[in-house]
Coordinates of C-alpha atoms and ligand atoms in Angstrom, one line a residue:
M56 CA 0.4 -0.1 0.2
A57 CA 1.3 3.1 -1.0
A58 CA 2.6 4.9 1.9
L59 CA 0.0 8.4 3.1
K60 CA 2.0 11.1 4.0
R61 CA 1.3 12.6 7.6
M62 CA -0.5 15.9 7.1
P63 CA 0.9 18.2 9.2
P64 CA -1.6 18.7 12.2
R65 CA -3.7 22.1 11.0
S66 CA -3.1 25.2 13.5
E67 CA -7.7 25.9 14.6
P68 CA -8.2 29.6 13.2
A69 CA -8.5 31.8 16.4
A70 CA -12.5 32.0 16.2
T71 CA -12.8 29.2 17.5
N72 CA -10.5 29.0 19.8
R73 CA -12.9 30.5 22.0
F74 CA -15.5 27.3 22.6
V75 CA -11.9 24.5 22.3
S76 CA -11.7 25.8 26.3
R77 CA -15.8 23.8 26.5
I78 CA -13.8 20.5 26.3
P79 CA -13.5 19.0 29.5
E80 CA -9.4 18.5 30.7
G81 CA -8.8 15.1 29.7
D82 CA -11.5 13.8 27.7
T83 CA -9.8 14.2 24.2
E84 CA -8.2 11.6 22.9
R85 CA -8.8 8.3 25.1
S86 CA -6.4 5.0 23.8
F87 CA -6.9 1.6 24.9
D88 CA -5.3 -2.0 24.5
P89 CA -8.8 -3.7 21.9
P90 CA -9.8 -6.1 24.8
F91 CA -9.3 -9.1 21.9
R92 CA -8.0 -9.1 18.9
K93 CA -10.6 -11.4 16.6
I94 CA -14.7 -12.2 17.2
L95 CA -16.9 -14.2 16.6
I96 CA -20.0 -13.2 16.1
A97 CA -22.4 -16.4 15.8
N98 CA -25.9 -14.9 15.0
R99 CA -27.4 -12.7 12.2
G100 CA -29.2 -9.4 11.6
E101 CA -29.5 -6.3 12.5
I102 CA -27.4 -7.4 15.9
A103 CA -24.4 -9.2 14.7
L104 CA -24.1 -6.0 12.5
R105 CA -24.3 -4.4 15.9
V106 CA -21.8 -6.6 17.3
I107 CA -19.3 -6.2 14.1
L108 CA -19.5 -1.8 14.1
A109 CA -18.9 -2.3 18.1
C110 CA -15.8 -4.4 17.5
K111 CA -14.5 -2.4 14.4
E112 CA -15.1 0.6 17.4
L113 CA -12.2 -1.4 19.1
G114 CA -9.9 -2.5 16.9
I115 CA -11.1 -6.0 16.8
Q116 CA -10.7 -8.7 13.5
T117 CA -14.5 -10.2 13.5
V118 CA -16.0 -13.3 12.3
A119 CA -19.3 -13.2 10.8
V120 CA -21.0 -16.7 10.5
Y121 CA -24.6 -17.0 8.4
S122 CA -26.4 -20.2 7.0
E123 CA -27.0 -20.7 3.3
A124 CA -30.0 -18.6 3.6
D125 CA -27.7 -14.9 4.7
R126 CA -25.3 -15.4 2.2
D127 CA -25.7 -12.1 0.9
A128 CA -26.5 -10.5 4.7
L129 CA -24.9 -7.1 5.3
H130 CA -22.7 -9.1 8.9
V131 CA -20.7 -11.1 6.3
R132 CA -20.3 -8.3 4.0
F133 CA -19.3 -6.4 6.7
A134 CA -17.1 -8.6 8.7
D135 CA -13.3 -9.1 8.0
Q136 CA -13.9 -12.7 7.7
D137 CA -16.6 -15.5 7.1
I138 CA -18.0 -18.9 7.3
C139 CA -21.4 -20.3 6.2
I140 CA -21.8 -23.4 8.6
G141 CA -25.1 -24.9 6.8
P142 CA -28.7 -24.6 5.9
A143 CA -31.5 -21.9 6.4
P144 CA -33.0 -23.7 9.5
S145 CA -31.6 -22.7 12.2
A146 CA -31.1 -26.1 14.4
K147 CA -28.3 -26.8 11.2
S148 CA -26.7 -23.1 11.2
Y149 CA -26.8 -20.7 13.9
L150 CA -28.0 -23.5 16.8
N151 CA -25.2 -25.8 15.6
I152 CA -22.8 -25.6 17.6
P153 CA -20.4 -28.2 16.8
Q154 CA -20.4 -25.7 13.4
V155 CA -19.9 -22.5 15.2
I156 CA -17.0 -23.6 18.1
A157 CA -15.3 -25.4 14.4
A158 CA -15.8 -21.4 12.3
A159 CA -13.8 -20.0 15.2
E160 CA -11.1 -22.5 15.8
V161 CA -10.5 -22.3 12.1
T162 CA -10.2 -18.6 12.4
G163 CA -8.3 -18.7 15.2
A164 CA -11.0 -16.0 17.2
E165 CA -10.5 -16.1 20.8
A166 CA -13.9 -15.4 21.7
I167 CA -17.6 -15.4 20.4
H168 CA -20.3 -12.5 21.0
P169 CA -23.8 -14.5 21.4
G170 CA -26.3 -11.8 21.2
Y171 CA -29.6 -12.1 21.8
G172 CA -31.0 -15.8 21.2
F173 CA -30.4 -18.5 19.0
L174 CA -26.5 -19.6 21.5
S175 CA -26.7 -17.1 23.8
E176 CA -29.0 -18.0 26.5
N177 CA -27.3 -22.0 26.3
P178 CA -25.2 -23.3 29.1
H179 CA -23.9 -26.1 27.6
F180 CA -22.6 -23.8 25.1
V181 CA -20.9 -21.8 26.8
D182 CA -19.2 -25.0 29.3
V183 CA -17.9 -26.3 25.9
C184 CA -17.0 -23.0 24.3
Q185 CA -14.9 -23.1 27.9
A186 CA -14.0 -26.4 27.2
C187 CA -11.9 -25.2 23.6
G188 CA -9.5 -22.2 25.0
I189 CA -12.9 -20.2 23.4
V190 CA -14.4 -16.6 25.8
F191 CA -18.1 -16.5 26.3
I192 CA -19.0 -13.3 25.4
G193 CA -21.5 -13.2 28.9
P194 CA -21.6 -14.8 32.2
N195 CA -20.7 -18.3 32.9
S196 CA -22.9 -21.2 32.5
E197 CA -23.4 -21.6 35.9
I198 CA -25.9 -18.0 36.2
I199 CA -27.0 -19.0 33.1
R200 CA -28.0 -21.7 33.5
M201 CA -30.0 -20.4 37.4
M202 CA -31.3 -17.8 35.3
G203 CA -32.9 -20.1 32.7
N204 CA -35.2 -21.8 34.6
K205 CA -37.5 -19.8 36.0
A206 CA -39.0 -21.7 38.9
Q207 CA -35.4 -22.2 40.4
A208 CA -34.6 -18.1 39.3
K209 CA -37.9 -17.4 41.5
A210 CA -36.7 -19.5 44.5
T211 CA -33.3 -17.4 44.5
M212 CA -34.5 -13.7 44.5
K213 CA -36.9 -15.0 47.2
A214 CA -34.3 -15.8 49.3
A215 CA -32.6 -12.7 48.3
G216 CA -35.2 -11.1 49.4
V217 CA -37.0 -9.2 45.9
P218 CA -40.3 -9.3 45.9
L219 CA -42.5 -12.2 43.8
L220 CA -45.7 -12.3 43.0
P221 CA -47.6 -15.3 44.9
G222 CA -47.2 -18.6 42.9
S223 CA -45.9 -22.3 43.0
D224 CA -42.8 -23.3 45.6
G225 CA -41.7 -25.1 42.2
V226 CA -42.2 -26.9 39.5
V227 CA -46.3 -27.7 39.3
D228 CA -46.0 -31.9 38.2
T229 CA -50.3 -32.5 37.7
V230 CA -53.1 -30.8 37.4
E231 CA -54.3 -31.7 41.0
D232 CA -51.7 -30.0 41.7
A233 CA -52.3 -27.0 39.6
L234 CA -56.2 -27.1 41.0
A235 CA -54.6 -27.1 44.3
W236 CA -52.4 -23.9 43.6
G237 CA -55.5 -22.0 41.7
E238 CA -57.7 -22.4 45.0
K239 CA -54.0 -21.6 47.1
I240 CA -53.5 -18.3 44.8
G241 CA -56.4 -17.4 43.1
Y242 CA -57.5 -16.7 40.0
P243 CA -57.6 -15.2 38.0
V244 CA -53.4 -17.7 37.8
I245 CA -50.7 -17.6 34.8
V246 CA -49.3 -21.2 34.0
K247 CA -45.9 -20.5 32.2
A248 CA -43.2 -22.8 31.4
S249 CA -40.3 -22.9 33.3
A250 CA -37.1 -23.0 30.5
G251 CA -39.8 -19.7 28.5
G252 CA -38.7 -17.5 26.2
G253 CA -39.9 -15.5 23.4
G254 CA -43.6 -15.4 24.6
R255 CA -43.9 -19.2 24.6
G256 CA -45.3 -21.9 26.7
M257 CA -48.2 -20.2 29.2
R258 CA -51.2 -19.8 29.1
I259 CA -53.8 -18.2 31.4
V260 CA -56.3 -19.4 33.4
N261 CA -59.4 -17.4 34.9
G262 CA -61.3 -20.4 36.8
P263 CA -60.8 -24.4 38.0
D264 CA -62.8 -25.0 34.6
E265 CA -60.1 -24.1 32.8
M266 CA -57.6 -25.8 34.3
S267 CA -56.3 -29.1 32.5
D268 CA -56.5 -27.5 29.2
M269 CA -54.7 -24.7 29.8
Y270 CA -52.6 -26.9 32.1
N271 CA -51.7 -29.7 29.3
T272 CA -51.5 -27.0 26.4
A273 CA -48.9 -24.6 28.2
R274 CA -47.3 -28.3 28.9
T275 CA -47.1 -29.5 25.5
E276 CA -46.1 -26.1 23.8
A277 CA -43.1 -26.0 26.4
R278 CA -42.4 -29.8 25.3
A279 CA -41.9 -28.2 21.6
A280 CA -40.4 -25.5 22.2
F281 CA -38.1 -26.3 24.8
T282 CA -38.4 -30.0 25.2
D283 CA -38.5 -28.9 28.4
D284 CA -42.2 -29.7 29.7
T285 CA -41.7 -28.2 33.4
V286 CA -44.2 -25.3 34.1
Y287 CA -45.2 -23.2 36.9
M288 CA -47.5 -20.7 37.7
E289 CA -47.9 -17.2 39.9
K290 CA -50.6 -15.0 40.2
Y291 CA -51.5 -13.2 36.9
L292 CA -51.6 -9.7 36.7
L293 CA -54.3 -7.7 34.8
E294 CA -53.5 -4.2 34.2
P295 CA -49.4 -4.6 34.9
R296 CA -46.3 -2.6 33.3
H297 CA -43.6 -4.5 32.6
I298 CA -40.0 -2.5 33.5
E299 CA -37.2 -4.0 33.2
V300 CA -33.5 -2.6 34.7
Q301 CA -30.1 -2.7 33.4
I302 CA -27.7 -4.1 35.1
L303 CA -23.4 -4.3 34.2
G304 CA -21.3 -5.9 36.3
D305 CA -17.3 -7.1 35.4
L306 CA -15.4 -10.1 37.2
F307 CA -13.8 -7.5 39.6
G308 CA -17.6 -7.5 41.6
N309 CA -18.3 -3.7 39.9
I310 CA -22.3 -4.0 39.0
I311 CA -24.3 -0.9 38.2
T312 CA -27.6 -0.2 36.7
L313 CA -28.0 2.2 33.9
G314 CA -31.7 2.3 34.5
E315 CA -35.0 0.9 33.5
R316 CA -37.1 0.4 30.1
E317 CA -40.6 0.6 30.3
C318 CA -41.7 -2.8 27.8
S319 CA -45.5 -2.5 28.1
I320 CA -46.2 -2.6 24.7
Q321 CA -47.0 -5.4 23.4
R322 CA -48.3 -8.7 21.7
R323 CA -48.4 -12.3 22.1
H324 CA -46.6 -11.9 25.4
Q325 CA -43.6 -10.1 22.5
K326 CA -42.4 -6.5 22.9
L327 CA -42.9 -3.7 20.3
I328 CA -42.3 -0.6 21.6
E329 CA -39.7 0.3 24.3
E330 CA -38.3 3.7 26.1
S331 CA -36.3 4.6 28.7
P332 CA -37.0 6.2 31.0
S333 CA -40.9 4.8 31.9
P334 CA -43.4 7.7 32.5
A335 CA -44.7 5.4 35.0
L336 CA -42.1 6.2 37.6
G337 CA -41.8 9.0 39.8
P338 CA -38.9 9.5 41.5
E339 CA -39.0 7.3 44.2
L340 CA -39.9 4.6 43.3
R341 CA -37.2 4.5 40.3
Q342 CA -35.6 4.3 42.9
R343 CA -36.3 0.9 44.7
I344 CA -36.4 -0.6 41.2
W345 CA -33.4 -0.3 40.6
A346 CA -32.0 -1.2 43.9
M347 CA -34.3 -4.4 44.0
G348 CA -32.5 -4.5 39.8
L349 CA -28.9 -4.4 41.6
R350 CA -29.7 -6.8 44.4
A351 CA -31.6 -9.7 42.5
A352 CA -27.7 -9.0 40.1
R353 CA -25.6 -8.9 43.7
A354 CA -27.5 -12.5 45.0
V355 CA -25.6 -14.2 41.9
G356 CA -23.1 -12.4 41.7
Y357 CA -24.1 -11.2 38.6
F358 CA -21.3 -10.1 35.8
N359 CA -21.7 -8.6 31.8
A360 CA -24.5 -7.4 30.6
G361 CA -28.2 -8.1 32.6
T362 CA -31.4 -7.3 33.3
I363 CA -33.8 -8.7 35.4
E364 CA -37.6 -8.1 34.2
F365 CA -39.8 -6.8 36.6
L366 CA -44.2 -6.8 36.7
L367 CA -45.6 -3.2 38.2
D368 CA -49.7 -3.1 39.5
A369 CA -51.6 -0.3 39.5
R370 CA -50.7 0.6 43.2
G371 CA -47.1 0.9 42.9
E372 CA -46.0 -2.6 43.8
F373 CA -44.0 -4.2 41.9
F374 CA -41.9 -7.6 41.3
F375 CA -39.8 -10.2 40.1
M376 CA -40.6 -11.6 37.0
E377 CA -37.2 -12.9 35.2
M378 CA -33.0 -12.7 34.1
N379 CA -32.4 -12.3 30.9
T380 CA -29.2 -13.2 30.9
R381 CA -27.8 -11.3 28.0
V382 CA -28.0 -8.2 25.6
Q383 CA -31.1 -6.8 25.3
V384 CA -33.5 -6.2 21.2
E385 CA -34.1 -3.4 23.2
H386 CA -30.7 -2.4 24.3
P387 CA -29.9 0.5 22.8
V388 CA -33.2 2.9 24.0
T389 CA -30.5 2.5 27.4
E390 CA -27.7 3.5 25.5
M391 CA -29.2 6.2 23.6
V392 CA -30.3 8.2 27.2
S393 CA -27.3 6.4 29.5
G394 CA -24.1 7.4 26.6
V395 CA -23.3 3.4 28.1
D396 CA -22.3 1.6 24.9
I397 CA -23.7 -1.1 26.1
V398 CA -21.6 -3.8 23.5
K399 CA -18.4 -2.3 23.7
E400 CA -18.5 -2.6 27.7
Q401 CA -19.8 -6.4 27.4
I402 CA -16.6 -7.1 25.5
R403 CA -14.4 -5.2 27.5
I404 CA -15.9 -7.1 30.9
A405 CA -16.1 -10.3 28.6
A406 CA -11.8 -9.9 28.6
G407 CA -11.0 -8.7 32.1
Q408 CA -11.5 -5.7 31.9
K409 CA -12.9 -2.9 35.0
L410 CA -16.1 -1.3 34.1
E411 CA -15.6 2.2 32.6
Y412 CA -18.0 3.5 34.8
T413 CA -19.3 3.9 38.2
Q414 CA -23.0 4.2 39.7
E415 CA -21.7 8.3 39.6
D416 CA -20.8 8.9 35.9
I417 CA -24.4 7.1 35.2
A418 CA -26.2 10.1 34.6
L419 CA -29.8 9.1 31.9
R420 CA -30.3 12.1 29.9
G421 CA -34.0 13.0 28.2
H422 CA -35.8 10.0 26.5
A423 CA -35.4 7.4 24.3
I424 CA -38.7 5.3 21.4
E425 CA -37.8 2.9 20.2
C426 CA -39.9 0.8 17.2
R427 CA -39.6 -2.6 16.6
I428 CA -39.7 -3.2 12.6
N429 CA -40.7 -6.6 11.9
A430 CA -41.2 -8.0 8.5
E431 CA -45.3 -8.9 8.7
D432 CA -48.9 -7.6 8.1
P433 CA -49.1 -4.7 10.0
F434 CA -52.1 -5.8 11.9
R435 CA -52.6 -8.9 10.9
C436 CA -49.4 -9.6 12.6
T437 CA -49.1 -12.7 10.2
P438 CA -45.0 -12.7 8.5
S439 CA -43.8 -10.6 5.1
P440 CA -41.1 -12.5 3.7
G441 CA -40.0 -11.4 0.6
R442 CA -37.3 -8.5 -1.5
I443 CA -36.9 -6.0 -0.4
T444 CA -37.4 -3.0 -3.8
A445 CA -37.1 0.3 -2.0
L446 CA -35.0 1.4 0.7
N447 CA -35.2 5.0 2.5
F448 CA -34.0 5.7 6.2
P449 CA -35.1 7.9 8.6
G450 CA -32.3 10.5 10.2
G451 CA -31.9 13.3 11.5
P452 CA -31.0 14.9 15.2
G453 CA -31.5 12.0 18.0
I454 CA -33.0 9.6 15.1
R455 CA -30.9 6.0 15.2
M456 CA -32.2 2.8 12.9
D457 CA -30.2 -0.6 13.8
T458 CA -30.7 -2.3 10.7
A459 CA -29.6 -5.3 8.8
M460 CA -31.6 -4.3 5.9
H461 CA -30.6 -3.6 2.2
Q462 CA -31.9 -3.0 -1.3
D463 CA -32.1 -6.2 -2.4
A464 CA -32.4 -8.3 0.8
V465 CA -34.6 -10.8 0.2
I466 CA -35.8 -12.1 4.1
P467 CA -35.8 -15.0 4.9
P468 CA -38.9 -16.8 6.5
Y469 CA -37.1 -19.1 8.9
Y470 CA -35.7 -16.3 11.8
D471 CA -37.5 -14.0 13.7
S472 CA -39.1 -11.5 11.9
L473 CA -37.9 -8.5 13.5
V474 CA -35.9 -6.3 10.7
A475 CA -34.8 -2.5 11.9
K476 CA -35.3 -0.8 15.3
L477 CA -35.6 2.8 14.9
I478 CA -34.9 4.1 17.9
A479 CA -35.5 8.5 18.1
H480 CA -33.7 10.8 21.2
G481 CA -34.5 13.7 22.7
R482 CA -34.9 16.5 25.8
D483 CA -37.9 15.1 27.1
R484 CA -40.9 12.5 26.1
T485 CA -42.7 15.0 23.8
E486 CA -39.1 15.9 21.8
A487 CA -38.9 11.7 21.4
L488 CA -41.3 11.8 20.5
A489 CA -41.9 14.3 17.7
R490 CA -38.9 13.1 16.2
M491 CA -40.2 9.1 16.2
R492 CA -42.6 11.0 13.8
R493 CA -41.5 12.4 11.4
A494 CA -38.9 8.9 11.3
L495 CA -41.0 6.8 10.9
D496 CA -42.9 9.4 7.9
T497 CA -39.3 9.4 6.0
L498 CA -38.8 5.6 7.0
V499 CA -39.3 3.6 3.5
V500 CA -39.7 -0.1 2.7
E501 CA -40.3 -1.3 0.2
G502 CA -41.4 -5.3 -1.3
I503 CA -42.2 -6.4 1.9
K504 CA -45.3 -5.5 4.4
T505 CA -43.8 -3.7 8.3
S506 CA -45.0 -3.1 11.6
A507 CA -44.0 0.7 10.7
P508 CA -47.8 2.3 10.3
L509 CA -48.8 0.0 12.8
H510 CA -46.1 2.4 15.0
R511 CA -47.0 5.3 13.2
L512 CA -50.7 5.1 14.8
I513 CA -49.8 4.4 18.4
M514 CA -47.4 7.4 18.5
D515 CA -50.3 9.3 17.8
H516 CA -53.1 7.8 20.1
P517 CA -53.9 10.0 23.2
D518 CA -52.7 6.8 25.6
F519 CA -49.7 6.4 24.2
I520 CA -48.8 10.0 24.5
S521 CA -50.2 10.0 28.6
G522 CA -47.7 7.2 29.1
N523 CA -51.5 6.4 30.6
F524 CA -51.0 1.9 29.5
S525 CA -50.5 -1.6 29.8
T526 CA -48.7 -4.8 28.7
H527 CA -52.6 -5.0 27.4
W528 CA -53.3 -2.0 25.8
L529 CA -52.1 -2.3 22.2
E530 CA -53.7 -5.8 22.3
V531 CA -57.7 -4.4 22.9
Y532 CA -56.1 -1.3 20.6
L533 CA -55.7 -3.6 17.8
A534 CA -59.3 -5.4 17.9
A535 CA -60.5 -1.9 17.9
L536 CA -58.7 -1.2 15.0
E537 CA -59.6 -4.4 13.3
K538 CA -63.1 -4.4 14.5
E539 CA -63.3 -0.2 12.5
R540 CA -61.8 -1.9 9.2
A541 CA -64.7 -4.6 9.7
E542 CA -67.5 -2.4 9.8
V543 CA -66.2 -0.1 6.5
H544 CA -65.9 -2.7 4.6
Ligands
LIG633 P1 -40.7 -14.9 28.5 O1 -39.5 -15.0 28.7 O2 -41.8 -16.0 27.3 O3 -40.4 -13.5 27.3 P2 -41.7 -13.4 31.0 O4 -42.3 -14.1 31.8 O5 -40.6 -12.1 30.5 O6 -42.4 -14.2 29.3 O7 -43.4 -12.9 30.3 C1 -43.5 -12.5 29.0 C2 -44.5 -10.9 29.4 O8 -45.4 -11.9 29.9 C3 -44.5 -10.2 30.0 O9 -43.7 -8.9 29.6 C4 -45.9 -9.7 30.4 O10 -46.1 -9.2 29.9 C5 -47.2 -11.6 30.8 N1 -47.1 -11.7 32.0 C6 -45.7 -12.9 31.6 N2 -46.0 -13.2 33.6 C7 -47.6 -12.2 34.4 C8 -48.3 -12.1 35.7 N3 -48.0 -13.0 36.0 N4 -48.6 -11.5 35.1 C9 -49.2 -10.8 34.0 N5 -48.8 -11.1 32.7 C10 -47.4 -11.8 32.5

């Protein structure tokens, strides 16, 4: 390569000098050794790209793995190296542990970032990484195993003094036991898969007459989804809000919180819109919920990035629901208000570096909202895979778009329908909402249907604007929209 001549430093014109003094001392340029030389990303889509971006900033080489359906994907294009690990179905590619490990070994990757989903919460995978001398970017397998079994996680939290919903102590093995717990807890109750995730293996039971059917369906669904059909039960809250606390911990026992996220806009128990801070919390409740998130994390000696999920009832009481031992889909809203790059911190922590921040360093600024853009019919929620024929990404102040979409990309039918996350940040919630509206107005995705039109309607809804909603709000709103449409036709 032709040697580039080093340019002599340009002297600043006198007129701009008065601004220079506003840069805090010592805040010019930080240099540090890259935590790793090379990382393999065991994921696809926007999160694989998100990890690649963090690695580029840290000066780390990247290896992409991909299935035959993802040959032309952006994470493959932007990684330094890439390896095909199998055919389209996840079980044969992104979940194929021997193939992922072989790819890391062949390329000499020192660490694996699992993203979310796929192998990210698989303790066996973490053990295999360790046995092969590869660093897993996340907590250890013991913590993942403990938190992955929700019944066990609840028992651990109970012992630590974290508030729980009334529920069965551990798993419920028979319909008779389920009926006995139903009487004790009081209806409605929810039957949940111990290995649950993605809203699967959950059934609401309104009274004893429904128990047998619902209990058995939850178990069947759990067996199919997780090959583990154990279930537990807890009180079903009627109008709760889903509030979660972001945690970062290092290997030296430092644990901090980056605040909460409000994730109550859901359908089929799946999040669609997230924001930070939550419009439902006053300063006192916020402090209590953060403190409980920290207590939960400390109880298991947590390290790396993690999230404690709570349900908040109308009286301001909140209860532990589960802990996710990985980066969350919705981590960007926290990044926007905290200024902390969570993925970079994950990598640094895994390399044994100390947290760059103390709790006192964390000053949350403004408000951020994220809309999940899914490849689906916005009102029927049915998948809409296909080729993207035209695209325009919104921009302007306060807008961030995390996506792996590109012109002519083919969205395959095999994976999660999330194709982009549109994030708006503003000085306050009103400004964030205004920015989200104009971003949605200039977002163009043609060739497939997306959830964007639904987001645009929600952004104008008085309940959303006032912050007055629970986890059921969206389903009620969708039913109302459906009725309206039926009347028109
Ligand atoms: P998953 O891990 O499958 O996503 P979660 O336990 O996180 O399941 O629950 C997902 C959503 O289901 C919650 O955000 C909430 O809307 C609903 N939910 C779960 N448990 C309860 C409960 N006890 N009462 C009311 N809603 C619940």
